Short mmCIF file of C-alpha atoms in Angstrom, two decimals:
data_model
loop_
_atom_site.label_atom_id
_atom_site.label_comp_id
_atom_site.label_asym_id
_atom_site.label_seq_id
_atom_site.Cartn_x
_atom_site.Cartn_y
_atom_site.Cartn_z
CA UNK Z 1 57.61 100.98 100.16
CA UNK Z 2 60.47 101.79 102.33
CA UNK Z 3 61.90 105.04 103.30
CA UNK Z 4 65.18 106.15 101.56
CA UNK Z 5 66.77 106.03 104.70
CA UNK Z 6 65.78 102.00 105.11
CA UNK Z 7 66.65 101.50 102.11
CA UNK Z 8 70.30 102.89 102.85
CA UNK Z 9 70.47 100.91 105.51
CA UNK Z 10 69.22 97.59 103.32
CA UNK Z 11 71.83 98.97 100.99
CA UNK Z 12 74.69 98.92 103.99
CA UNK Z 13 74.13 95.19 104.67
CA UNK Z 14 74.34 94.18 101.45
CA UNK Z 15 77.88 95.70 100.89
CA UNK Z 16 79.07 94.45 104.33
CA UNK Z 17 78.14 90.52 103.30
CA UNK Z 18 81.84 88.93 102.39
CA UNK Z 19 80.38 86.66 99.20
CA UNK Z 20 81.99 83.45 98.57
CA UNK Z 21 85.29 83.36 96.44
CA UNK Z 22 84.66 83.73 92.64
CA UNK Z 23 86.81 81.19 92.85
CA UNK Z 24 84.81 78.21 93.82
CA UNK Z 25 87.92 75.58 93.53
CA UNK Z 26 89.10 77.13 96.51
CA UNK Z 27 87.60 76.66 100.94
CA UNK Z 28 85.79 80.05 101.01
CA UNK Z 29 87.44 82.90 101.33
CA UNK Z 30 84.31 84.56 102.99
CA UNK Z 31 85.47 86.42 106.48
CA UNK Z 32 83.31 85.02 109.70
CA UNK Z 33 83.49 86.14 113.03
CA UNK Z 34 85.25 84.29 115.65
CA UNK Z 35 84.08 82.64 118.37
CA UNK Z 36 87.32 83.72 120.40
CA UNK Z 37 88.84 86.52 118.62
CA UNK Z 38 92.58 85.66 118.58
CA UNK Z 39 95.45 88.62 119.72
CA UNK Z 40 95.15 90.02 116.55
CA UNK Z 41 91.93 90.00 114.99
CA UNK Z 42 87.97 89.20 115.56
CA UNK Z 43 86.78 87.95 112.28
CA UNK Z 44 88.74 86.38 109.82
CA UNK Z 45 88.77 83.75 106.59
CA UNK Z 46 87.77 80.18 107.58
CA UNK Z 47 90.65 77.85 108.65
CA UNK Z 48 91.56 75.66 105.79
CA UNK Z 49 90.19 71.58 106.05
CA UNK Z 50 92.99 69.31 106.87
CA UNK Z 51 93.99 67.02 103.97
CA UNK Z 52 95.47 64.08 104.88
CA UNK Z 53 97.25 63.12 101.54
CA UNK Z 54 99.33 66.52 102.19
CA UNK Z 55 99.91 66.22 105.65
CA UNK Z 56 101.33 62.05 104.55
CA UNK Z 57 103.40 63.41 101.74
CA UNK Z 58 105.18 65.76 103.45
CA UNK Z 59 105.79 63.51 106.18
CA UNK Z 60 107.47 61.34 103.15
CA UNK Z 61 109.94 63.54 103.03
CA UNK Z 62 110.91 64.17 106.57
CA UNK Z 63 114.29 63.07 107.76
CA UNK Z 64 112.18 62.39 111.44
CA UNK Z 65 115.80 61.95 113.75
CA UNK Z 66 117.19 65.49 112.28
CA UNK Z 67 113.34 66.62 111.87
CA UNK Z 68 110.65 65.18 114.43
CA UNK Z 69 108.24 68.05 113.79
CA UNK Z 70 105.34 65.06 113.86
CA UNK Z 71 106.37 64.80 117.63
CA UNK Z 72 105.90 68.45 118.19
CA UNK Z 73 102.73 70.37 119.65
CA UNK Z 74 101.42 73.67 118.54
CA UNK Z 75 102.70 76.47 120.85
CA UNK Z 76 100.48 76.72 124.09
CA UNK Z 77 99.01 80.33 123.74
CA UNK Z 78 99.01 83.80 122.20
CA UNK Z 79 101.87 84.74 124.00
CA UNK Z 80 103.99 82.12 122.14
CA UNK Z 81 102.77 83.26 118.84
CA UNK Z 82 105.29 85.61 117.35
CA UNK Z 83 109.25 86.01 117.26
CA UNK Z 84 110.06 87.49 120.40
CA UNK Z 85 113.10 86.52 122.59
CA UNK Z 86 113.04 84.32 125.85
CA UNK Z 87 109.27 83.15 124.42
CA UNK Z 88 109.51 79.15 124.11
CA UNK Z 89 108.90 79.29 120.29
CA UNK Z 90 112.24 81.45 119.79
CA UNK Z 91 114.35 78.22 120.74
CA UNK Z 92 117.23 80.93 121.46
CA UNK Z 93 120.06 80.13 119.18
CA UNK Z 94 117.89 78.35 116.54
CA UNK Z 95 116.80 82.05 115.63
CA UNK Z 96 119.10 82.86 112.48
CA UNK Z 97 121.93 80.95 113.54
CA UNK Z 98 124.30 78.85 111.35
CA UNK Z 99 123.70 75.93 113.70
CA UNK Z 100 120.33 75.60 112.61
CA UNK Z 101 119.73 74.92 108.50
CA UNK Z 102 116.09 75.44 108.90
CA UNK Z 103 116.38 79.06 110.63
CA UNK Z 104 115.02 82.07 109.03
CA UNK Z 105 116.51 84.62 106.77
CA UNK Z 106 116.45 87.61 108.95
CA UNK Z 107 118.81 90.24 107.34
CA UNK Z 108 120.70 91.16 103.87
CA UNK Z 109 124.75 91.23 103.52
CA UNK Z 110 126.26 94.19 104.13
CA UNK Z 111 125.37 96.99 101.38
CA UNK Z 112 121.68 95.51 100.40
CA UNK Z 113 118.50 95.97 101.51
CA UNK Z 114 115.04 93.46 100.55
CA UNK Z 115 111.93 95.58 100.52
CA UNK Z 116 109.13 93.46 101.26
CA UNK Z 117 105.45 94.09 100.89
CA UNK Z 118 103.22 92.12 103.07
CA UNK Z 119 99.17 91.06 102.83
CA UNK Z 120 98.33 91.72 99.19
CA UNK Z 121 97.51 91.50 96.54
CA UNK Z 122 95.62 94.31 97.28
CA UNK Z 123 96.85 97.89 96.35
CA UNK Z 124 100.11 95.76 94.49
CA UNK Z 125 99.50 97.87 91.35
CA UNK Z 126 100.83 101.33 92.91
CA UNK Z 127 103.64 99.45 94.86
CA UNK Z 128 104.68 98.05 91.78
CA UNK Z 129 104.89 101.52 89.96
CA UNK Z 130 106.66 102.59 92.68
CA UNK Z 131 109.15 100.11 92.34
CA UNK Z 132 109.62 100.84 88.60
CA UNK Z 133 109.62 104.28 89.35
CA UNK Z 134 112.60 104.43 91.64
CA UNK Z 135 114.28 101.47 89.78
CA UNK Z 136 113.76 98.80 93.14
CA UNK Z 137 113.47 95.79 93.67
CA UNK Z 138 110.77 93.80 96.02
CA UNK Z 139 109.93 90.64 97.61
CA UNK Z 140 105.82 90.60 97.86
CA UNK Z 141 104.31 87.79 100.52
CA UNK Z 142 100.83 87.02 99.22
CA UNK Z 143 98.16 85.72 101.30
CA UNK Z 144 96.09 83.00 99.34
CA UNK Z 145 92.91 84.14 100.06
CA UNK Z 146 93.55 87.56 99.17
CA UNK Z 147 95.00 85.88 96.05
CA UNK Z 148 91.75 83.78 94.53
CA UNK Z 149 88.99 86.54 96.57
CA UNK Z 150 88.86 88.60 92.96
CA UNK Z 151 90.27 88.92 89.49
CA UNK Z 152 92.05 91.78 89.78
CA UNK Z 153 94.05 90.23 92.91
CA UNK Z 154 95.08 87.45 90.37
CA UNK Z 155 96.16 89.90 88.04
CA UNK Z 156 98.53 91.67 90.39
CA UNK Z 157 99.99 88.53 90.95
CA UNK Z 158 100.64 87.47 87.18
CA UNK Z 159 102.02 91.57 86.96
CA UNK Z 160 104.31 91.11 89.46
CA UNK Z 161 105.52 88.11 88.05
CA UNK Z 162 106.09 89.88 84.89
CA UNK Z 163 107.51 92.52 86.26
CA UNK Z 164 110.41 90.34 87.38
CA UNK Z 165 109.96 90.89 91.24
CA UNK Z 166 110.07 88.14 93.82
CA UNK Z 167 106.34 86.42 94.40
CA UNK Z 168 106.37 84.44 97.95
CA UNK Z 169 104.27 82.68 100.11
CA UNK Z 170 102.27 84.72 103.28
CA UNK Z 171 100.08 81.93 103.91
CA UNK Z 172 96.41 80.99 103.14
CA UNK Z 173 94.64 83.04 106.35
CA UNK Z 174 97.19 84.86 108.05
CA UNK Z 175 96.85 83.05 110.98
CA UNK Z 176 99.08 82.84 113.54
CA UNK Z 177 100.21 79.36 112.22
CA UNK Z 178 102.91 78.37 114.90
CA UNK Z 179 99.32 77.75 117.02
CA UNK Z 180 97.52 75.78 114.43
CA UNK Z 181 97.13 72.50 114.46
CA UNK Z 182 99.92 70.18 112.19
CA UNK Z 183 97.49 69.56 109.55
CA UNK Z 184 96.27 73.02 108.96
CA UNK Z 185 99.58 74.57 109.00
CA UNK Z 186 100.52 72.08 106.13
CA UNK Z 187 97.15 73.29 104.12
CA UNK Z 188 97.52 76.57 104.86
CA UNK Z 189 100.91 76.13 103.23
CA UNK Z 190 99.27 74.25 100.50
CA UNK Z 191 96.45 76.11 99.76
CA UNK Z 192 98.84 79.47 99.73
CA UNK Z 193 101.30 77.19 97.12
CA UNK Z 194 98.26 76.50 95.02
CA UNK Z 195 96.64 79.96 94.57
CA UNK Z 196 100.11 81.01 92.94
CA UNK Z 197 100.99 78.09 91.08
CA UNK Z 198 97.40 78.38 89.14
CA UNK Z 199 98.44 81.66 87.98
CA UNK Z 200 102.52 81.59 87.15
CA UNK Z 201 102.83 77.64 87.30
CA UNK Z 202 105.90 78.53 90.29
CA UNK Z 203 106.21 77.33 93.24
CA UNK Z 204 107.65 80.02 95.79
CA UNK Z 205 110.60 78.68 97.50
CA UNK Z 206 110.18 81.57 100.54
CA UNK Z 207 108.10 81.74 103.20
CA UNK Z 208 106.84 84.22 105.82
CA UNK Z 209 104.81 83.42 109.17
CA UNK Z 210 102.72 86.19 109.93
CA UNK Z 211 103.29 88.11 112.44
CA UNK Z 212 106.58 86.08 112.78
CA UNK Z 213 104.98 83.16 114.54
CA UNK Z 214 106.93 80.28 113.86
CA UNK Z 215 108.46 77.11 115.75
CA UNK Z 216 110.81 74.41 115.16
CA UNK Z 217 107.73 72.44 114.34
CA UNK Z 218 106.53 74.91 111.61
CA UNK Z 219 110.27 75.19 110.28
CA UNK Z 220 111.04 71.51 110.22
CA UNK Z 221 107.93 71.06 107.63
CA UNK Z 222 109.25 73.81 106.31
CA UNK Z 223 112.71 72.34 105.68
CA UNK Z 224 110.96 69.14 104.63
CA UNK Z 225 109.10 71.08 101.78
CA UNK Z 226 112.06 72.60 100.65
CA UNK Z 227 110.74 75.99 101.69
CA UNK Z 228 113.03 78.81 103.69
CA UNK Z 229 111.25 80.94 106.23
CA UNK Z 230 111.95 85.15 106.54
CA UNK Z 231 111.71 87.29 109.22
CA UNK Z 232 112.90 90.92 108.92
CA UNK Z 233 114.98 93.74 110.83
CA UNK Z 234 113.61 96.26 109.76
CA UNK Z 235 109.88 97.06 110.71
CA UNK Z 236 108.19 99.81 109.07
CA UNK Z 237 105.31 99.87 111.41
CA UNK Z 238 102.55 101.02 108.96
CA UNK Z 239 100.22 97.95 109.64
CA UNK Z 240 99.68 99.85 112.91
CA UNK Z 241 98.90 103.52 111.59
CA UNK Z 242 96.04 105.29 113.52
CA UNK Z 243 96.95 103.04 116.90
CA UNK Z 244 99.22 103.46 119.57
CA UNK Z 245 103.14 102.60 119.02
CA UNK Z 246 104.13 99.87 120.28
CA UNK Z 247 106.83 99.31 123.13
CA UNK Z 248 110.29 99.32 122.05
CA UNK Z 249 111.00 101.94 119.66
CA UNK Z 250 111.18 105.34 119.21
CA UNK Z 251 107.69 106.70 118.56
CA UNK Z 252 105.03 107.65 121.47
CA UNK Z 253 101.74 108.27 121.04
CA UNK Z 254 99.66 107.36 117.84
CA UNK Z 255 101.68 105.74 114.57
CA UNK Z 256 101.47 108.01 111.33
CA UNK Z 257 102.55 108.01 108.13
CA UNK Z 258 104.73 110.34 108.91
CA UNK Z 259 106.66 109.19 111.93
CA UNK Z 260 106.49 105.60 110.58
CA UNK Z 261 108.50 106.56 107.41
CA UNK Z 262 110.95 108.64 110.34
CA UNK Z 263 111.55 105.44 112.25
CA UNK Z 264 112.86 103.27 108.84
CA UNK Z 265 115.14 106.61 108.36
CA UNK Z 266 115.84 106.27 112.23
CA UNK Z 267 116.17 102.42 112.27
CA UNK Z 268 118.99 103.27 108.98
CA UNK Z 269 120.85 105.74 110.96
CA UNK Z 270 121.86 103.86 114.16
CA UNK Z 271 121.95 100.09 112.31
CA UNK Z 272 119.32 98.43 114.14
CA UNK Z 273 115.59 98.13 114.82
CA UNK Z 274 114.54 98.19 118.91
CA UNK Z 275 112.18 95.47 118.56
CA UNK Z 276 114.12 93.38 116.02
CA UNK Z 277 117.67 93.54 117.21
CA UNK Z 278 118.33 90.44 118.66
CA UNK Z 279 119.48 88.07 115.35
CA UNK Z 280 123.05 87.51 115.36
CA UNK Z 281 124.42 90.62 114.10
CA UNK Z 282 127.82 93.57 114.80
CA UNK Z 283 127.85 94.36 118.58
CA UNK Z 284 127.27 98.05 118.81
CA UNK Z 285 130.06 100.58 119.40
CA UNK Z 286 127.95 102.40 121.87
CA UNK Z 287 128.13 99.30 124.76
CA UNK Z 288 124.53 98.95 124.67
CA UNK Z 289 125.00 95.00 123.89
CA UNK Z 290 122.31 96.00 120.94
CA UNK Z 291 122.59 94.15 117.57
CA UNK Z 292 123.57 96.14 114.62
CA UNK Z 293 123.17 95.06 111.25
CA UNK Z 294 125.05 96.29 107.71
CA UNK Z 295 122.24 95.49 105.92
CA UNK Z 296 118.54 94.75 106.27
CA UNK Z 297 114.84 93.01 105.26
CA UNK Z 298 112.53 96.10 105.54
CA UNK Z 299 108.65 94.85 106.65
CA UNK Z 300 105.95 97.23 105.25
CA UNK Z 301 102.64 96.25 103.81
CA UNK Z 302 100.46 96.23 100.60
CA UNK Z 303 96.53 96.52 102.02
CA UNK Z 304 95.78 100.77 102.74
CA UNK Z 305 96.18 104.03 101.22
CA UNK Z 306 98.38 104.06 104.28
CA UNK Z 307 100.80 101.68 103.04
CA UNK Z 308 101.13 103.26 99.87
CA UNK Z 309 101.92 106.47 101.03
CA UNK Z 310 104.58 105.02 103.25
CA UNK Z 311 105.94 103.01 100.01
CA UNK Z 312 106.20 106.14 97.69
CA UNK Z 313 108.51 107.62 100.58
CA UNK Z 314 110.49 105.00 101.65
CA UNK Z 315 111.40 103.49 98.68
CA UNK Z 316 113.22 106.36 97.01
CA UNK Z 317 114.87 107.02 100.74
CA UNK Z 318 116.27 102.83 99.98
CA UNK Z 319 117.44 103.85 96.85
CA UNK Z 320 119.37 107.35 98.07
CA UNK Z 321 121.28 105.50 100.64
CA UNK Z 322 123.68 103.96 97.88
CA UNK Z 323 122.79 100.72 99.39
CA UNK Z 324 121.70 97.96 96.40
CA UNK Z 325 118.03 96.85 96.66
CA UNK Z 326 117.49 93.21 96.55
CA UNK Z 327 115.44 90.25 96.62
CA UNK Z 328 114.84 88.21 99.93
CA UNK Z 329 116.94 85.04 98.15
CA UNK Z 330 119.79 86.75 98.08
CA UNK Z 331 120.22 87.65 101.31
CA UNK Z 332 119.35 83.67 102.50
CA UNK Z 333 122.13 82.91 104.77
CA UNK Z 334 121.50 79.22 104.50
CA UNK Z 335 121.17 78.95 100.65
CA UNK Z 336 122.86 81.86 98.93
CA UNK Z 337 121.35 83.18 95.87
CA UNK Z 338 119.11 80.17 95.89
CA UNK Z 339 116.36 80.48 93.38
CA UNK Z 340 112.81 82.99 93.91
CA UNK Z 341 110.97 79.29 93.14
CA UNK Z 342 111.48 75.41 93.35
CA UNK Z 343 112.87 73.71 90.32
CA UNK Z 344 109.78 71.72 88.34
CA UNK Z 345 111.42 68.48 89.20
CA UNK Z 346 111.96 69.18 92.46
CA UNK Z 347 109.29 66.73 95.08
CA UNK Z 348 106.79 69.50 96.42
CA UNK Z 349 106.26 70.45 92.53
CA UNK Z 350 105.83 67.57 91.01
CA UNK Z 351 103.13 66.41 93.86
CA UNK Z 352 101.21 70.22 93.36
CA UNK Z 353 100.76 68.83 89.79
CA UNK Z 354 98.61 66.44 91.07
CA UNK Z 355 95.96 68.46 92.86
CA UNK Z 356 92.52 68.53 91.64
CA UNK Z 357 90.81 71.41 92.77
CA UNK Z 358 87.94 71.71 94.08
CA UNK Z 359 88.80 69.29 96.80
CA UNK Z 360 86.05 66.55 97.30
CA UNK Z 361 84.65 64.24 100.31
CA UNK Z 362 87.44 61.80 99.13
CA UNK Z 363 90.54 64.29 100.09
CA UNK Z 364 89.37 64.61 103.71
CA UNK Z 365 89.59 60.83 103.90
CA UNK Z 366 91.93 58.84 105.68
CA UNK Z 367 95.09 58.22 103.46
CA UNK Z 368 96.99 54.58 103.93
CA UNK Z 369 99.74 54.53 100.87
CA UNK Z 370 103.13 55.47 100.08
CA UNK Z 371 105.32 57.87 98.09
CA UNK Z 372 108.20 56.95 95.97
CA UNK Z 373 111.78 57.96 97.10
CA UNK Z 374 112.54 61.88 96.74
CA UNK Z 375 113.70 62.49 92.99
CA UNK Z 376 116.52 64.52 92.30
CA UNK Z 377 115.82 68.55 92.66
CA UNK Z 378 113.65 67.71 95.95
CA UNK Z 379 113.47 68.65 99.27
CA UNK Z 380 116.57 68.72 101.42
CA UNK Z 381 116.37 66.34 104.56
CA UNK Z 382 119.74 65.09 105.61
CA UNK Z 383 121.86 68.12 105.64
CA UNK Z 384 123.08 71.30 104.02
CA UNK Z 385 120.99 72.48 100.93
CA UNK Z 386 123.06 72.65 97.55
CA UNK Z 387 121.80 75.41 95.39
CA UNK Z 388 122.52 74.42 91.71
CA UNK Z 389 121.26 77.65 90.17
CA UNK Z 390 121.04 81.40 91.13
CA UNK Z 391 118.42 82.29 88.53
CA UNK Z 392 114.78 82.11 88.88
CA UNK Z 393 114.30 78.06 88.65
CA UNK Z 394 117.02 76.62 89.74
CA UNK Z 395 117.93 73.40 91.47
CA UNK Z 396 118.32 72.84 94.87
CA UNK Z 397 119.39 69.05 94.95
CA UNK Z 398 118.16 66.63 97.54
CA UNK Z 399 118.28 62.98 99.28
CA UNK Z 400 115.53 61.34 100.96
CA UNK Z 401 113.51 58.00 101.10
CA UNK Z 402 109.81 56.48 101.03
CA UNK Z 403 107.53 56.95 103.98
CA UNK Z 404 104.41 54.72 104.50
CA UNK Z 405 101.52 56.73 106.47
CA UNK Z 406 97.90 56.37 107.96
CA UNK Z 407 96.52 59.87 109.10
CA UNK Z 408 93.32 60.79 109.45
CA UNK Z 409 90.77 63.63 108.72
CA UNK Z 410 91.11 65.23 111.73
CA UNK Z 411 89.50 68.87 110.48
CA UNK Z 412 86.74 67.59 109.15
CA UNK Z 413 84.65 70.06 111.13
CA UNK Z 414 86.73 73.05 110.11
CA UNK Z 415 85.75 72.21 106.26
CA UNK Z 416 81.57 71.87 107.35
CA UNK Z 417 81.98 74.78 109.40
CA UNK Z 418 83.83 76.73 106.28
CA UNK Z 419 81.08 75.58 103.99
CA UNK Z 420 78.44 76.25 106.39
CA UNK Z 421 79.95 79.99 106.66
CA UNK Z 422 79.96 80.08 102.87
CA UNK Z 423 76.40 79.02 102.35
CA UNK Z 424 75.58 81.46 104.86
CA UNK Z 425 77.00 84.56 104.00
CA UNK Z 426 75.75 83.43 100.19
CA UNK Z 427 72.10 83.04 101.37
CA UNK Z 428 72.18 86.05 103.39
CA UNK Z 429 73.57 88.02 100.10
CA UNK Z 430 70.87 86.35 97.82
CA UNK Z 431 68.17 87.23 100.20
CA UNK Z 432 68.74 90.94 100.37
CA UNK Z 433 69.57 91.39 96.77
CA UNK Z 434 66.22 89.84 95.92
CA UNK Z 435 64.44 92.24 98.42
CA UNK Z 436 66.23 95.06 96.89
CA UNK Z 437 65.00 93.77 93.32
CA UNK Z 438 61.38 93.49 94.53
CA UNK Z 439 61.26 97.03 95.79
CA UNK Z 440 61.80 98.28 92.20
CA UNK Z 441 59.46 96.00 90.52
#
């Protein structure tokens, strides 16, 4: 018989073992360590398996002279991983400028403010009667996995929904996807589009790279997919509460709920973030050469206690301000008021429908076919975006051609070692459950 402090300890393990998705249509969602923990994290969900049928279609509806992202590496390191000037994944003027149709949405028109909620679904429930209760509106960027890991996540998702707020995409693993490889960043897209559309049948139409790691290769299959990538100027801070600040704003020492929801008030007050000032914006009347902005996309979280806390304060400080809150689509610079989700007919739709879930041996084979021309309502490729519709569902119209591709299953040892994680974690589970069981019999 063991001691009750073994069996605490028996107890501990079992609660720390990640099991499998409930899901099981989905790659596991069980969290592994990594062999090289990356600049942000040292265990995480499994990369997704490459699919070759996704990474061909969306190469079907590539313009490739206005679009070469095929031709494009991932960015060399960590250091190239997030939105940061003079790094060679900022692409200087590409970063929301006119010139480029496949830039991000980085700030609101003057007057409005986007709140946005990162990372859930987690604690979405309390954001969302925050929301009500200060009469706001906000943009939530779910993360796939966190999406399909549990029932109640899924719920959230059909609640916000309901509730009439924006739903968009936040990826599958929160990766730093401007480093991933082509193929993954396309099924990380995918799998994030598919954990949604299960639930509300939408497609999201807006996209955000976490922590802002994006290229012209990750926008250009952006743009091919119809999708529009966000940024923000705005940065709450409260993913980094108990650590140190970091460089480039106003708070020393150790981030807290309290001087976190300061520095938003702060950020308000003088028109500009420190570390998130350098989007085309007003030149400041105090010579600094700083950025200023007339209105803003705010960057706080939905994963801690933390986060709520920070929510319940800065939301009704958004509201007293005077200034209107809105969603993210509204303040897209590119496509004005285009809709929170691609129009059913539109390309990217219309192949989703397709997807059998779970994926078998047959999807990680090589694909040799071809896709029909772009229908009506798809992707843009050759040009400006026309946005047909400012409501929920509408139209963005489209040109494009057929593409004939051969590409090959080139993460076919990302989906063994995924499974092999899965099995693991499951076995692991099973075994100390059943030694728990036998103690009592």
């Amino acid at each position: 018989m063991l001691s009750l402090t073994a069996l605490s300890t028996l107890i501990t393990m079992v609660m720390a073992v990640d099991p499998p998705c409930p899901d099981n249509r989905y790659p596991s969602c069980t969290v592994v360590p990594l062999t090289t923990p990356d600049a942000y994290a040292t265990q995480r969900v499994p990369p997704p398996p490459a699919v070759p049928k996704w990474t061909a279609f969306v190469a079907s509806l590539t313009d490739t002279t206005a679009y070469p992202w095929q031709d494009l590496a991932p960015m060399p390191g960590p250091d190239d991983g997030g939105a940061e000037p003079g790094k060679a994944n900022a692409k200087g003027a590409a970063w929301g400028s006119l010139q480029n149709e496949a830039t991000e949405v980085y700030a609101c028109p003057k007057g409005q403010w986007a709140l946005t909620f990162d990372d859930g679904p987690v604690y979405t429930d309390r954001t969302l009667a925050t929301l009500k209760a200060n009469k706001a509106n906000g943009t939530f960027f779910l993360i796939g996995a966190d999406v399909v890991n549990n029932q109640t996540h899924s719920q959230f998702v059909q609640d916000i929904f309901n509730a009439g707020h924006q739903i968009a995409l936040h990826s599958w693993t929160h990766r730093q996807i401007s480093l991933q490889p082509t193929d993954q960043v396309i099924s990380e897209l995918f799998l994030n589009i598919l954990s949604i559309y299960k639930i509300i049948g939408k497609v999201p139409r807006y996209y955000r790279p976490a922590y802002s790691a994006i290229d012209d290769r990750v926008r250009f299959i952006l743009k091919a997919m119809g999708l529009r990538p966000v940024i923000w100027n705005i940065e709450s801070n409260d993913a980094g509460i108990g650590s140190a600040a970091p460089a480039g704003i106003e708070i020393t020492g150790t981030l807290t709920v309290d001087n976190v929801i300061q520095h938003v008030k702060n950020d308000f007050a003088q028109k500009y973030d420190g570390r998130w000032n350098y989007f085309p914006g007003n030149n400041a009347t105090d010579g600094s050469g700083k950025a200023t902005y007339d209105g803003f996309i705010s960057l706080e979280h939905d994963i801690t206690e933390d986060d709520v806390a920070v929510a319940q304060q800065v939301v009704p400080f958004v509201v007293g301000t005077g200034y209107q809150t809105v969603y993210v689509n509204q303040c897209d610079q590119i496509m004005p008021n285009a809709s929170f989700y691609l129009d059913d007919s539109s390309a990217l739709v219309q192949f989703i429908k397709t997807i059998n879930l779970p994926l078998t041996d047959a999807d990680f084979a090589p694909f040799t076919g071809s896709f029909p021309p772009i229908p009506a309502g798809g992707a843009s490729v050759t040009g400006a975006v026309s946005t047909a519709s400012s409501s929920p569902g509408g139209n963005a119209t489209a040109t494009g051609g057929s593409a004939s591709v051969v590409t090959t299953a080139a993460a076919a040892t990302a989906t063994t070692s995924a499974k092999s994680a899965a099995e693991g974690a499951s076995s692991i589970l099973s075994a100390v459950v059943g030694a728990l069981v036998a103690l009592f019999l």
